[in-house]
Amino acid sequence: LLRMIAKAMFSYAFALLVVVAVLLWSPVVSIWGMGTLLLTVPVYLLNIFWISVVLALMGARFPDMAEVVGAVMMFAFLLTPILWYVTKFKSGSTRGYFVSLNPLYHLLDFVRAPALGHSVSGETAIFVACMTVFGWLLAIVLYQRYARFVPLWI
């Protein structure tokens, strides 16, 4: 698990150089927002870490978990406003309600909004904070309960 995370962080460090260069070149990016990224990116990485702990335990128990995660990620990519704008849906509509329940939308907005010069909405900040706390509680409980079985499962 730690080897996978170290490899991902190494790739992230090199990709970050390109991202920073593109963001500085873009006229849409706010310099104040770049400072805010120093707060939002670590919270984002904390969430990614607890998700990887949970998925690693599930992957050790269920060998076909990689295929399930791949299918879920493709579905989540289409449901998360990466290719389309959230403003397309009214906040009171059914579609707007489902977008507001999407945790990937909140994680994306938590990092993307400050970089584009917008403030993070209160709903997104509360959602990400709750997701971080409850996610880490879940990861800790699952790890304490099932880590000793991992050698048997592999």
Short mmCIF file of C-alpha atoms in Angstrom, two decimals:
data_model
loop_
_atom_site.label_atom_id
_atom_site.label_comp_id
_atom_site.label_asym_id
_atom_site.label_seq_id
_atom_site.Cartn_x
_atom_site.Cartn_y
_atom_site.Cartn_z
CA LEU A 1 0.00 0.00 0.00
CA LEU A 2 2.72 2.45 0.95
CA ARG A 3 4.72 1.54 -2.17
CA MET A 4 1.67 2.29 -4.31
CA ILE A 5 1.13 5.61 -2.56
CA ALA A 6 4.82 6.55 -2.87
CA LYS A 7 4.75 5.74 -6.59
CA ALA A 8 1.59 7.81 -7.03
CA MET A 9 3.08 10.74 -5.10
CA PHE A 10 6.21 10.59 -7.26
CA SER A 11 4.08 10.76 -10.42
CA TYR A 12 1.98 13.49 -8.81
CA ALA A 13 5.07 15.61 -8.11
CA PHE A 14 6.14 15.55 -11.74
CA ALA A 15 2.61 16.17 -13.01
CA LEU A 16 2.26 19.03 -10.55
CA LEU A 17 5.05 20.93 -12.29
CA VAL A 18 3.15 20.81 -15.58
CA VAL A 19 -0.14 21.72 -13.89
CA VAL A 20 1.40 24.72 -12.12
CA ALA A 21 2.97 25.95 -15.38
CA VAL A 22 -0.36 25.68 -17.23
CA LEU A 23 -2.28 27.32 -14.39
CA LEU A 24 0.15 30.24 -14.22
CA TRP A 25 -0.11 30.69 -17.98
CA SER A 26 -3.93 30.62 -17.96
CA PRO A 27 -5.71 33.99 -17.64
CA VAL A 28 -8.58 32.41 -15.67
CA VAL A 29 -6.45 31.34 -12.71
CA SER A 30 -6.34 33.46 -9.57
CA ILE A 31 -3.07 33.91 -7.67
CA TRP A 32 -5.06 34.07 -4.39
CA GLY A 33 -6.64 30.78 -5.36
CA MET A 34 -3.22 29.22 -5.78
CA GLY A 35 -2.49 30.07 -2.14
CA THR A 36 -5.75 28.44 -1.13
CA LEU A 37 -4.60 25.25 -2.84
CA LEU A 38 -2.03 24.90 -0.05
CA LEU A 39 -5.00 24.18 2.23
CA THR A 40 -7.32 22.29 -0.10
CA VAL A 41 -4.88 19.87 -1.76
CA PRO A 42 -3.72 18.28 1.55
CA VAL A 43 -7.36 17.70 2.54
CA TYR A 44 -7.96 16.19 -0.90
CA LEU A 45 -4.94 13.90 -0.44
CA LEU A 46 -6.18 12.86 3.03
CA ASN A 47 -9.42 11.74 1.41
CA ILE A 48 -7.59 9.88 -1.34
CA PHE A 49 -5.49 8.11 1.29
CA TRP A 50 -8.44 6.79 3.33
CA ILE A 51 -10.19 5.70 0.13
CA SER A 52 -7.06 3.81 -0.92
CA VAL A 53 -6.86 2.09 2.49
CA VAL A 54 -10.47 0.92 2.23
CA LEU A 55 -10.08 -0.19 -1.38
CA ALA A 56 -6.81 -2.00 -0.58
CA LEU A 57 -8.51 -4.01 2.15
CA MET A 58 -11.44 -4.79 -0.12
CA GLY A 59 -9.06 -5.69 -2.94
CA ALA A 60 -7.19 -8.11 -0.70
CA ARG A 61 -10.45 -9.81 0.25
CA PHE A 62 -12.12 -9.80 -3.16
CA PRO A 63 -9.74 -10.49 -6.08
CA ASP A 64 -12.07 -9.01 -8.71
CA MET A 65 -12.17 -5.64 -6.99
CA ALA A 66 -9.98 -4.02 -9.68
CA GLU A 67 -12.62 -4.62 -12.34
CA VAL A 68 -15.36 -3.29 -10.07
CA VAL A 69 -13.37 -0.15 -9.25
CA GLY A 70 -12.67 0.40 -12.96
CA ALA A 71 -16.35 0.16 -13.84
CA VAL A 72 -17.39 2.40 -10.95
CA MET A 73 -14.77 5.00 -11.88
CA MET A 74 -16.01 5.13 -15.48
CA PHE A 75 -19.56 5.62 -14.21
CA ALA A 76 -18.41 8.23 -11.67
CA PHE A 77 -16.44 10.09 -14.35
CA LEU A 78 -19.59 10.52 -16.40
CA LEU A 79 -21.67 11.62 -13.39
CA THR A 80 -19.12 14.08 -12.04
CA PRO A 81 -19.00 17.56 -13.62
CA ILE A 82 -15.66 17.20 -15.32
CA LEU A 83 -16.91 17.32 -18.90
CA TRP A 84 -20.03 19.39 -18.16
CA TYR A 85 -20.92 22.34 -15.93
CA VAL A 86 -22.90 22.05 -12.72
CA THR A 87 -24.68 25.31 -13.52
CA LYS A 88 -26.50 23.42 -16.26
CA PHE A 89 -28.83 22.03 -13.58
CA LYS A 90 -30.92 24.18 -11.27
CA SER A 91 -30.16 23.66 -7.59
CA GLY A 92 -33.76 22.75 -6.73
CA SER A 93 -34.18 20.20 -9.52
CA THR A 94 -33.86 16.45 -9.18
CA ARG A 95 -30.65 16.42 -11.22
CA GLY A 96 -29.21 19.25 -9.15
CA TYR A 97 -30.05 17.29 -6.00
CA PHE A 98 -28.19 14.20 -7.26
CA VAL A 99 -25.19 16.30 -8.24
CA SER A 100 -25.08 17.77 -4.73
CA LEU A 101 -24.93 14.21 -3.30
CA ASN A 102 -21.96 13.22 -5.48
CA PRO A 103 -18.84 13.09 -3.27
CA LEU A 104 -16.52 13.31 -6.27
CA TYR A 105 -18.17 16.58 -7.29
CA HIS A 106 -17.44 18.06 -3.87
CA LEU A 107 -13.83 16.84 -3.88
CA LEU A 108 -13.32 18.25 -7.36
CA ASP A 109 -15.00 21.55 -6.51
CA PHE A 110 -13.00 21.81 -3.28
CA VAL A 111 -9.77 21.96 -5.29
CA ARG A 112 -10.96 23.43 -8.59
CA ALA A 113 -12.98 26.42 -7.32
CA PRO A 114 -10.09 28.23 -5.57
CA ALA A 115 -7.79 27.62 -8.54
CA LEU A 116 -10.32 29.31 -10.82
CA GLY A 117 -10.79 32.27 -8.49
CA HIS A 118 -14.09 31.20 -6.95
CA SER A 119 -14.69 30.61 -3.28
CA VAL A 120 -15.47 27.14 -1.97
CA SER A 121 -19.15 26.91 -1.11
CA GLY A 122 -20.12 26.20 2.47
CA GLU A 123 -21.98 23.07 1.41
CA THR A 124 -18.86 21.71 -0.30
CA ALA A 125 -16.60 22.54 2.65
CA ILE A 126 -18.96 20.83 5.12
CA PHE A 127 -19.41 17.83 2.82
CA VAL A 128 -15.64 17.38 2.38
CA ALA A 129 -15.00 17.85 6.11
CA CYS A 130 -17.62 15.24 7.03
CA MET A 131 -16.33 12.92 4.32
CA THR A 132 -12.78 13.25 5.65
CA VAL A 133 -13.72 12.59 9.28
CA PHE A 134 -16.16 9.74 8.66
CA GLY A 135 -13.96 8.25 5.95
CA TRP A 136 -10.97 8.12 8.26
CA LEU A 137 -13.11 6.59 11.01
CA LEU A 138 -14.26 3.92 8.55
CA ALA A 139 -10.69 3.27 7.37
CA ILE A 140 -9.39 2.97 10.93
CA VAL A 141 -12.17 0.59 11.99
CA LEU A 142 -11.78 -1.58 8.88
CA TYR A 143 -8.00 -1.63 9.19
CA GLN A 144 -8.09 -2.60 12.87
CA ARG A 145 -10.66 -5.29 12.17
CA TYR A 146 -9.35 -6.83 8.95
CA ALA A 147 -5.62 -6.06 8.58
CA ARG A 148 -4.61 -9.28 10.29
CA PHE A 149 -6.56 -11.29 7.67
CA VAL A 150 -4.82 -9.74 4.66
CA PRO A 151 -2.02 -12.40 4.53
CA LEU A 152 -4.70 -15.10 4.49
CA TRP A 153 -6.64 -13.41 1.70
CA ILE A 154 -3.62 -12.88 -0.53
#
